[in-house]
mmCIF file of C-alpha atoms in Angstrom:
data_model
loop_
_atom_site.group_PDB
_atom_site.id
_atom_site.type_symbol
_atom_site.label_atom_id
_atom_site.label_comp_id
_atom_site.label_asym_id
_atom_site.label_seq_id
_atom_site.Cartn_x
_atom_site.Cartn_y
_atom_site.Cartn_z
ATOM 1 C CA ASP A 1 226.674 177.765 9.595
ATOM 2 C CA VAL A 2 224.903 175.585 6.913
ATOM 3 C CA GLU A 3 226.863 171.891 7.986
ATOM 4 C CA SER A 4 224.440 172.472 10.373
ATOM 5 C CA LYS A 5 221.371 172.109 8.628
ATOM 6 C CA ALA A 6 221.060 168.993 7.462
ATOM 7 C CA ASP A 7 218.137 168.928 5.587
ATOM 8 C CA MET A 8 220.171 171.314 3.700
ATOM 9 C CA PHE A 9 223.633 169.715 3.762
ATOM 10 C CA LEU A 10 222.471 166.787 4.100
ATOM 11 C CA PRO A 11 221.202 165.858 0.251
ATOM 12 C CA GLU A 12 224.075 167.938 -0.954
ATOM 13 C CA LYS A 13 226.488 165.200 0.741
ATOM 14 C CA LEU A 14 223.894 162.661 -1.022
ATOM 15 C CA HIS A 15 224.175 163.091 -4.601
ATOM 16 C CA GLU A 16 228.580 164.317 -4.070
ATOM 17 C CA ALA A 17 228.712 160.701 -3.092
ATOM 18 C CA ALA A 18 225.724 159.471 -5.877
ATOM 19 C CA PHE A 19 227.544 161.136 -8.793
ATOM 20 C CA ARG A 20 231.559 161.295 -7.630
ATOM 21 C CA SER A 21 231.927 161.803 -11.750
ATOM 22 C CA GLY A 22 230.715 165.318 -10.895
ATOM 23 C CA THR A 23 227.955 166.897 -13.025
ATOM 24 C CA LEU A 24 225.061 166.399 -10.637
ATOM 25 C CA GLY A 25 227.381 165.572 -8.229
ATOM 26 C CA ASN A 26 229.165 168.967 -8.642
ATOM 27 C CA PRO A 27 228.421 171.168 -5.147
ATOM 28 C CA LEU A 28 225.955 173.941 -5.460
ATOM 29 C CA LEU A 29 227.199 175.120 -1.866
ATOM 30 C CA CYS A 30 230.746 176.117 -2.551
ATOM 31 C CA PRO A 31 233.700 174.616 -0.826
ATOM 32 C CA ILE A 32 235.363 176.448 1.911
ATOM 33 C CA GLY A 33 238.808 175.969 0.348
ATOM 34 C CA GLN A 34 238.181 176.819 -2.526
ATOM 35 C CA LEU A 35 236.439 180.410 -1.378
ATOM 36 C CA HIS A 36 239.222 182.530 -1.897
ATOM 37 C CA ARG A 37 238.591 181.939 -5.354
ATOM 38 C CA ALA A 38 235.540 184.117 -5.489
ATOM 39 C CA THR A 39 236.766 187.313 -6.751
ATOM 40 C CA VAL A 40 234.983 189.898 -8.830
ATOM 41 C CA ASP A 41 236.976 188.380 -12.117
ATOM 42 C CA SER A 42 235.562 184.726 -11.562
ATOM 43 C CA LEU A 43 232.006 186.423 -10.714
ATOM 44 C CA ALA A 44 231.690 188.131 -13.891
ATOM 45 C CA GLU A 45 233.124 184.972 -15.749
ATOM 46 C CA TYR A 46 230.700 183.521 -14.652
ATOM 47 C CA HIS A 47 227.394 185.290 -15.080
ATOM 48 C CA GLU A 48 229.487 186.051 -18.665
ATOM 49 C CA ARG A 49 229.314 182.112 -19.149
ATOM 50 C CA TRP A 50 225.637 181.521 -17.608
ATOM 51 C CA TYR A 51 223.878 184.272 -17.965
ATOM 52 C CA ARG A 52 223.035 184.668 -21.562
ATOM 53 C CA PRO A 53 220.258 186.031 -24.033
ATOM 54 C CA GLU A 54 219.987 182.496 -25.619
ATOM 55 C CA ARG A 55 219.447 180.458 -22.131
ATOM 56 C CA ILE A 56 216.666 183.212 -21.624
ATOM 57 C CA VAL A 57 212.690 181.603 -20.468
ATOM 58 C CA VAL A 58 210.652 184.043 -20.896
ATOM 59 C CA ALA A 59 207.183 182.350 -19.403
ATOM 60 C CA ALA A 60 203.853 184.104 -18.990
ATOM 61 C CA ILE A 61 200.112 183.165 -17.866
ATOM 62 C CA GLY A 62 197.133 184.755 -18.598
ATOM 63 C CA VAL A 63 198.459 186.830 -21.466
ATOM 64 C CA ASP A 64 198.110 185.845 -25.091
ATOM 65 C CA HIS A 65 201.374 184.903 -26.806
ATOM 66 C CA GLN A 66 201.524 187.310 -29.132
ATOM 67 C CA GLN A 67 200.713 189.904 -26.245
ATOM 68 C CA LEU A 68 203.851 188.689 -24.824
ATOM 69 C CA ILE A 69 205.912 188.584 -28.135
ATOM 70 C CA ASN A 70 205.305 192.479 -28.321
ATOM 71 C CA LEU A 71 205.418 193.140 -24.696
ATOM 72 C CA CYS A 72 209.340 191.451 -24.738
ATOM 73 C CA ILE A 73 209.971 193.041 -28.462
ATOM 74 C CA ASP A 74 209.359 196.612 -26.787
ATOM 75 C CA ASN A 75 211.372 196.239 -23.748
ATOM 76 C CA GLY A 76 214.166 195.033 -25.981
ATOM 77 C CA PHE A 77 214.343 191.214 -25.806
ATOM 78 C CA ALA A 78 214.425 191.469 -29.972
ATOM 79 C CA ASP A 79 217.198 193.112 -30.070
ATOM 80 C CA LEU A 80 219.676 190.587 -27.705
ATOM 81 C CA ALA A 81 222.478 189.309 -29.549
ATOM 82 C CA PRO A 82 223.667 186.108 -28.698
ATOM 83 C CA SER A 83 227.344 185.582 -27.236
ATOM 84 C CA HIS A 84 228.559 182.808 -30.099
ATOM 85 C CA PRO A 85 227.592 184.056 -33.666
ATOM 86 C CA ALA A 86 225.328 181.030 -35.195
ATOM 87 C CA PRO A 87 225.319 179.772 -38.133
ATOM 88 C CA ALA A 88 224.972 181.421 -41.600
ATOM 89 C CA ALA A 89 221.495 179.701 -42.171
ATOM 90 C CA ASP A 90 220.230 180.686 -38.967
ATOM 91 C CA GLN A 91 220.938 183.592 -38.707
ATOM 92 C CA SER A 92 218.030 186.058 -38.599
ATOM 93 C CA ASP A 93 216.334 188.123 -41.854
ATOM 94 C CA SER A 94 215.858 191.642 -42.021
ATOM 95 C CA ASN A 95 212.264 192.037 -40.519
ATOM 96 C CA GLY A 96 213.169 190.425 -36.538
ATOM 97 C CA SER A 97 216.760 189.089 -35.122
ATOM 98 C CA TRP A 98 217.821 185.642 -33.656
ATOM 99 C CA PHE A 99 215.283 186.292 -30.143
ATOM 100 C CA ARG A 100 212.076 187.283 -32.065
ATOM 101 C CA LYS A 101 212.255 184.324 -34.435
ATOM 102 C CA ILE A 102 212.609 182.267 -30.909
ATOM 103 C CA LEU A 103 209.341 184.093 -29.548
ATOM 104 C CA ALA A 104 207.403 183.692 -32.661
ATOM 105 C CA THR A 105 207.651 179.710 -32.804
ATOM 106 C CA GLY A 106 207.331 179.379 -28.806
ATOM 107 C CA GLY A 107 203.561 178.360 -28.393
ATOM 108 C CA ALA A 108 202.529 175.737 -26.428
ATOM 109 C CA ASN A 109 202.728 173.012 -28.377
ATOM 110 C CA SER A 110 206.434 173.980 -30.109
ATOM 111 C CA ARG A 111 209.092 172.122 -28.187
ATOM 112 C CA ILE A 112 212.609 174.083 -27.506
ATOM 113 C CA ALA A 113 216.241 172.816 -28.041
ATOM 114 C CA VAL A 114 217.234 171.972 -24.413
ATOM 115 C CA PRO A 115 221.133 171.556 -24.181
ATOM 116 C CA SER A 116 222.720 168.660 -22.018
ATOM 117 C CA CYS A 117 225.148 166.752 -20.580
ATOM 118 C CA LYS A 118 224.092 163.859 -19.629
ATOM 119 C CA SER A 119 225.426 162.624 -15.735
ATOM 120 C CA VAL A 120 226.940 159.241 -14.882
ATOM 121 C CA TYR A 121 225.506 157.986 -11.227
ATOM 122 C CA THR A 122 228.443 156.179 -9.382
ATOM 123 C CA GLY A 123 226.881 155.703 -5.293
ATOM 124 C CA GLY A 124 228.804 155.633 -3.201
ATOM 125 C CA THR A 125 228.787 156.142 0.788
ATOM 126 C CA TRP A 126 229.805 158.415 3.407
ATOM 127 C CA PHE A 127 229.792 158.918 6.988
ATOM 128 C CA ASP A 128 230.106 161.827 8.764
ATOM 129 C CA SER A 129 230.964 161.153 12.939
ATOM 130 C CA LYS A 130 229.319 163.255 15.048
ATOM 131 C CA PRO A 131 228.215 161.341 18.438
ATOM 132 C CA ASP A 132 227.152 164.568 20.134
ATOM 133 C CA VAL A 133 224.393 165.678 17.785
ATOM 134 C CA ASP A 134 221.089 164.099 18.791
ATOM 135 C CA PHE A 135 219.573 162.095 16.120
ATOM 136 C CA THR A 136 221.618 160.006 13.867
ATOM 137 C CA GLN A 137 220.739 160.602 10.209
ATOM 138 C CA VAL A 138 220.387 158.354 7.927
ATOM 139 C CA TYR A 139 220.024 158.379 3.813
ATOM 140 C CA LEU A 140 219.160 155.296 1.559
ATOM 141 C CA GLY A 141 219.466 156.132 -2.346
ATOM 142 C CA PHE A 142 219.182 154.390 -5.822
ATOM 143 C CA LYS A 143 219.338 156.286 -9.328
ATOM 144 C CA SER A 144 215.935 156.625 -10.598
ATOM 145 C CA ALA A 145 214.016 157.694 -13.797
ATOM 146 C CA GLY A 146 214.409 161.385 -14.555
ATOM 147 C CA ILE A 147 212.630 163.125 -16.934
ATOM 148 C CA ASP A 148 213.579 162.265 -19.945
ATOM 149 C CA ASN A 149 211.899 158.403 -18.901
ATOM 150 C CA GLU A 150 208.328 159.666 -19.104
ATOM 151 C CA HIS A 151 206.581 156.359 -17.503
ATOM 152 C CA GLY A 152 209.352 156.443 -14.880
ATOM 153 C CA LEU A 153 209.035 159.837 -13.597
ATOM 154 C CA TYR A 154 205.005 159.076 -12.963
ATOM 155 C CA VAL A 155 206.062 155.368 -11.498
ATOM 156 C CA TYR A 156 208.450 156.757 -8.960
ATOM 157 C CA ALA A 157 206.457 159.965 -8.218
ATOM 158 C CA VAL A 158 203.446 157.259 -7.174
ATOM 159 C CA LEU A 159 205.964 155.310 -5.357
ATOM 160 C CA GLN A 160 206.990 157.939 -3.231
ATOM 161 C CA MET A 161 203.553 158.908 -2.288
ATOM 162 C CA LEU A 162 203.037 155.285 -1.570
ATOM 163 C CA LEU A 163 205.282 155.258 0.743
ATOM 164 C CA GLY A 164 205.540 158.853 2.347
ATOM 165 C CA GLY A 165 206.516 159.187 5.744
ATOM 166 C CA GLY A 166 207.488 161.688 8.057
ATOM 167 C CA GLY A 167 207.950 162.930 11.757
ATOM 168 C CA SER A 168 207.007 161.365 14.507
ATOM 169 C CA PHE A 169 204.512 163.405 15.586
ATOM 170 C CA SER A 170 202.129 164.860 13.279
ATOM 171 C CA ALA A 171 198.945 167.607 13.828
ATOM 172 C CA GLY A 172 197.363 164.961 11.230
ATOM 173 C CA GLY A 173 194.380 166.224 8.963
ATOM 174 C CA PRO A 174 193.478 164.926 5.761
ATOM 175 C CA GLY A 175 195.721 164.479 3.057
ATOM 176 C CA LYS A 176 198.753 164.551 5.765
ATOM 177 C CA GLY A 177 199.518 160.483 4.471
ATOM 178 C CA MET A 178 199.028 159.448 8.151
ATOM 179 C CA TYR A 179 197.650 155.875 6.033
ATOM 180 C CA SER A 180 201.052 155.809 3.356
ATOM 181 C CA ARG A 181 203.311 152.677 4.164
ATOM 182 C CA LEU A 182 205.997 154.550 6.465
ATOM 183 C CA TYR A 183 203.586 155.971 8.784
ATOM 184 C CA THR A 184 201.676 152.203 8.982
ATOM 185 C CA ARG A 185 205.040 150.359 9.440
ATOM 186 C CA VAL A 186 207.651 152.634 10.307
ATOM 187 C CA LEU A 187 206.483 155.098 12.687
ATOM 188 C CA ASN A 188 203.889 153.669 13.933
ATOM 189 C CA GLN A 189 205.573 150.742 14.648
ATOM 190 C CA HIS A 190 209.080 151.780 16.768
ATOM 191 C CA ALA A 191 209.259 154.385 19.192
ATOM 192 C CA TRP A 192 212.715 155.069 18.445
ATOM 193 C CA ILE A 193 212.513 156.289 15.180
ATOM 194 C CA GLU A 194 212.037 160.302 14.965
ATOM 195 C CA SER A 195 211.302 160.913 11.015
ATOM 196 C CA CYS A 196 211.686 158.521 8.317
ATOM 197 C CA VAL A 197 210.182 159.899 4.819
ATOM 198 C CA ALA A 198 210.378 159.134 0.921
ATOM 199 C CA PHE A 199 212.372 161.532 -1.552
ATOM 200 C CA HIS A 200 212.248 162.010 -5.032
ATOM 201 C CA HIS A 201 215.467 164.048 -6.519
ATOM 202 C CA CYS A 202 214.683 164.690 -10.472
ATOM 203 C CA TYR A 203 216.525 165.248 -12.737
ATOM 204 C CA THR A 204 216.563 166.086 -17.184
ATOM 205 C CA ASP A 205 218.225 162.376 -17.807
ATOM 206 C CA ALA A 206 218.737 160.595 -13.864
ATOM 207 C CA GLY A 207 217.375 161.389 -10.616
ATOM 208 C CA LEU A 208 218.160 160.326 -7.105
ATOM 209 C CA PHE A 209 214.672 158.149 -4.815
ATOM 210 C CA GLY A 210 215.526 156.383 -1.785
ATOM 211 C CA ILE A 211 214.563 157.448 2.120
ATOM 212 C CA SER A 212 215.719 159.658 4.680
ATOM 213 C CA ALA A 213 215.071 158.935 8.314
ATOM 214 C CA SER A 214 216.369 159.667 11.617
ATOM 215 C CA CYS A 215 216.436 158.531 15.436
ATOM 216 C CA ARG A 216 217.956 158.189 18.684
ATOM 217 C CA PRO A 217 222.172 157.824 18.812
ATOM 218 C CA ARG A 218 222.870 153.511 19.204
ATOM 219 C CA ASN A 219 220.213 152.112 16.910
ATOM 220 C CA GLU A 220 221.430 153.453 13.415
ATOM 221 C CA HIS A 221 222.426 150.216 12.339
ATOM 222 C CA ALA A 222 219.065 148.760 12.569
ATOM 223 C CA LEU A 223 217.307 152.118 11.547
ATOM 224 C CA PHE A 224 218.999 151.095 7.901
ATOM 225 C CA ASP A 225 218.344 147.638 8.576
ATOM 226 C CA VAL A 226 214.101 148.838 8.990
ATOM 227 C CA ILE A 227 214.396 151.193 5.902
ATOM 228 C CA ALA A 228 215.946 148.756 3.751
ATOM 229 C CA THR A 229 213.113 146.734 4.530
ATOM 230 C CA GLU A 230 210.972 148.882 3.249
ATOM 231 C CA ILE A 231 212.672 149.273 -0.171
ATOM 232 C CA GLU A 232 212.360 145.527 -0.649
ATOM 233 C CA ALA A 233 209.674 145.540 0.051
ATOM 234 C CA VAL A 234 208.015 147.184 -2.634
ATOM 235 C CA ALA A 235 210.144 145.724 -5.114
ATOM 236 C CA ALA A 236 208.095 142.373 -3.866
ATOM 237 C CA THR A 237 205.537 140.203 -5.356
ATOM 238 C CA SER A 238 202.081 141.504 -4.051
ATOM 239 C CA GLY A 239 200.949 139.087 -0.967
ATOM 240 C CA LYS A 240 204.392 137.584 -0.798
ATOM 241 C CA ARG A 241 207.105 138.561 1.708
ATOM 242 C CA SER A 242 210.446 139.807 1.193
ATOM 243 C CA SER A 243 213.414 138.009 2.559
ATOM 244 C CA PHE A 244 213.768 139.636 6.086
ATOM 245 C CA ARG A 245 210.517 140.374 7.338
ATOM 246 C CA ARG A 246 209.059 141.719 10.093
ATOM 247 C CA PRO A 247 205.759 140.563 11.951
ATOM 248 C CA TYR A 248 203.521 143.062 11.504
ATOM 249 C CA ALA A 249 204.262 143.463 7.902
ATOM 250 C CA SER A 250 201.155 142.167 6.617
ATOM 251 C CA GLN A 251 201.705 142.766 3.260
ATOM 252 C CA GLU A 252 204.618 143.341 1.204
ATOM 253 C CA GLY A 253 204.410 143.770 -2.645
ATOM 254 C CA ALA A 254 201.977 147.572 -2.895
ATOM 255 C CA SER A 255 198.288 146.187 -3.538
ATOM 256 C CA LEU A 256 195.761 147.892 -5.354
ATOM 257 C CA PHE A 257 194.246 149.416 -3.262
ATOM 258 C CA GLU A 258 197.203 151.606 -1.868
ATOM 259 C CA VAL A 259 198.409 152.144 -5.576
ATOM 260 C CA LYS A 260 195.026 153.418 -5.890
ATOM 261 C CA ARG A 261 195.627 155.943 -2.956
ATOM 262 C CA ALA A 262 199.054 157.467 -3.975
ATOM 263 C CA LYS A 263 197.849 157.919 -7.192
ATOM 264 C CA ASN A 264 195.252 159.767 -5.873
ATOM 265 C CA GLN A 265 196.526 161.744 -3.370
ATOM 266 C CA LEU A 266 199.370 162.370 -6.207
ATOM 267 C CA LYS A 267 196.551 163.700 -8.904
ATOM 268 C CA SER A 268 195.055 166.204 -5.131
ATOM 269 C CA ASN A 269 198.704 167.567 -4.203
ATOM 270 C CA LEU A 270 198.784 168.400 -8.133
ATOM 271 C CA LEU A 271 195.850 169.496 -8.893
ATOM 272 C CA MET A 272 195.666 172.173 -5.657
ATOM 273 C CA ASN A 273 199.106 173.471 -6.318
ATOM 274 C CA LEU A 274 198.016 174.283 -9.866
ATOM 275 C CA GLU A 275 194.987 176.516 -8.249
ATOM 276 C CA SER A 276 197.604 178.586 -7.062
ATOM 277 C CA ARG A 277 199.011 181.539 -10.795
ATOM 278 C CA MET A 278 202.430 182.338 -9.002
ATOM 279 C CA VAL A 279 202.881 178.265 -9.298
ATOM 280 C CA GLN A 280 201.344 177.869 -12.460
ATOM 281 C CA LEU A 281 203.481 180.106 -13.957
ATOM 282 C CA GLU A 282 207.102 178.591 -12.697
ATOM 283 C CA ASP A 283 205.934 175.201 -14.022
ATOM 284 C CA LEU A 284 205.458 176.276 -17.134
ATOM 285 C CA GLY A 285 209.344 178.134 -17.167
ATOM 286 C CA ARG A 286 210.974 175.254 -15.038
ATOM 287 C CA GLN A 287 209.314 172.568 -18.024
ATOM 288 C CA ILE A 288 210.271 174.594 -20.936
ATOM 289 C CA GLN A 289 213.298 175.365 -19.561
ATOM 290 C CA VAL A 290 214.530 171.425 -18.526
ATOM 291 C CA SER A 291 212.518 169.986 -21.475
ATOM 292 C CA GLY A 292 211.722 172.663 -24.080
ATOM 293 C CA ARG A 293 207.851 172.143 -24.009
ATOM 294 C CA LYS A 294 204.586 172.370 -21.832
ATOM 295 C CA VAL A 295 202.845 169.474 -20.215
ATOM 296 C CA PRO A 296 199.303 170.103 -19.765
ATOM 297 C CA ALA A 297 197.959 168.718 -16.258
ATOM 298 C CA GLU A 298 195.097 167.009 -18.713
ATOM 299 C CA ALA A 299 198.231 164.817 -19.621
ATOM 300 C CA MET A 300 199.724 164.412 -16.533
ATOM 301 C CA ILE A 301 196.315 163.142 -14.573
ATOM 302 C CA GLN A 302 196.792 160.368 -17.483
ATOM 303 C CA HIS A 303 199.802 159.348 -16.656
ATOM 304 C CA ILE A 304 199.359 158.921 -12.980
ATOM 305 C CA GLU A 305 196.028 157.136 -13.711
ATOM 306 C CA ALA A 306 198.159 154.451 -16.271
ATOM 307 C CA ILE A 307 200.474 153.331 -13.264
ATOM 308 C CA THR A 308 199.671 150.481 -11.902
ATOM 309 C CA PRO A 309 201.121 147.946 -8.947
ATOM 310 C CA GLU A 310 203.502 145.596 -11.123
ATOM 311 C CA ASP A 311 204.507 149.122 -12.060
ATOM 312 C CA ILE A 312 205.415 149.764 -8.742
ATOM 313 C CA ARG A 313 206.854 146.416 -8.776
ATOM 314 C CA LYS A 314 209.084 146.413 -11.406
ATOM 315 C CA GLY A 315 210.287 150.389 -10.467
ATOM 316 C CA ALA A 316 210.827 149.405 -6.783
ATOM 317 C CA ALA A 317 212.758 146.445 -8.085
ATOM 318 C CA GLU A 318 214.910 148.695 -11.138
ATOM 319 C CA LEU A 319 216.522 150.795 -7.612
ATOM 320 C CA LEU A 320 217.900 147.445 -6.506
ATOM 321 C CA ALA A 321 219.972 147.096 -9.834
ATOM 322 C CA SER A 322 221.956 150.123 -9.323
ATOM 323 C CA PRO A 323 224.387 150.587 -6.312
ATOM 324 C CA ALA A 324 222.939 152.120 -3.373
ATOM 325 C CA THR A 325 224.172 155.497 -1.965
ATOM 326 C CA VAL A 326 224.194 155.421 2.043
ATOM 327 C CA LEU A 327 224.633 158.445 3.494
ATOM 328 C CA ALA A 328 225.181 158.586 7.848
ATOM 329 C CA GLN A 329 225.893 161.685 9.614
ATOM 330 C CA GLY A 330 225.203 161.217 13.974
ATOM 331 C CA CYS A 331 226.514 158.190 15.896
ATOM 332 C CA VAL A 332 227.659 156.459 13.010
ATOM 333 C CA ASP A 333 229.970 153.485 14.347
ATOM 334 C CA GLY A 334 226.959 150.684 14.066
ATOM 335 C CA ILE A 335 226.188 150.997 10.278
ATOM 336 C CA SER A 336 229.011 151.658 8.968
ATOM 337 C CA GLN A 337 230.339 148.261 10.620
ATOM 338 C CA PHE A 338 226.829 146.927 10.088
ATOM 339 C CA CYS A 339 226.278 148.362 6.420
ATOM 340 C CA PRO A 340 228.060 145.542 4.139
ATOM 341 C CA GLN A 341 226.106 142.934 5.303
ATOM 342 C CA VAL A 342 222.431 144.627 6.442
ATOM 343 C CA ALA A 343 222.998 145.686 2.310
ATOM 344 C CA ALA A 344 223.231 141.757 1.739
ATOM 345 C CA ASN A 345 220.571 140.778 3.397
ATOM 346 C CA HIS A 346 218.301 143.341 1.283
ATOM 347 C CA GLY A 347 219.619 142.028 -2.217
ATOM 348 C CA ILE A 348 221.368 145.663 -2.097
ATOM 349 C CA LYS A 349 224.484 146.572 -3.723
ATOM 350 C CA LEU A 350 227.210 148.615 -2.092
#
């Protein structure tokens, strides 16, 4: 039962609440009421609509580009016909098919056209009362940058590292983010909070940034106040307190030291992941599929290095400029009642 797995089910509901107009809000998990429509014919229609030759991305590492082209041609890719006839100017000549032409121009520095459908962020709330569960789950999300906003993408990646977080128990060790804000300012200060972690879901033209947390029942209204404070805090000017402050929060806006540490951790995670050839292959395929080009690791490092504390502050302030998305499951009476007032205290729009 997917609904019993909060880590899978709640992010889906978060997207449905954040993008109510469809697009990114369309469910990935089939609604129970739609199961009767999953017939042999409907599945065949779905396959024909999306699994088309012109949507294929062929990615490989450790092989010469021309050799890859030859392998694709030898295995029949060059003979695949597009689902819809191309304009006369784009028709293949006698030397090869349309796919052969794509293969020949798909080098590392080329850009491939990617179809787009603009997403529309709306924000919203969703509360699911389940008083018998052990923990109440709370999500607070905001519209953030997508892949088409390259600078903003790296700003929120650094901000996610800066906030960090995790569970109330951790084995520790290097690189675990134990000095991140959500550990030092939230988990280490409130014994009743079970988990608290920053998230960033990133797509072509939009993103969803926020904090997810869980606690024992009857503390959910206080939990929402705590995570709202952390979002407001990073949007404050360094050295200045936010409007709703706590005595142990000696500093609000992100310091140069915090930003530098977050950038180092992000670079470390990036480079360590790219040591795996499987990760390299998946990264190459996803980048070509989403943006039509490959961004080398060196360029990513340069973008990360360019992020400043002021970029972090502005990025966090831009989050507060859009309506929030608030989701809670469990004992939700407190948060549903006090959510508007708490949000207004932190400058959060609902």
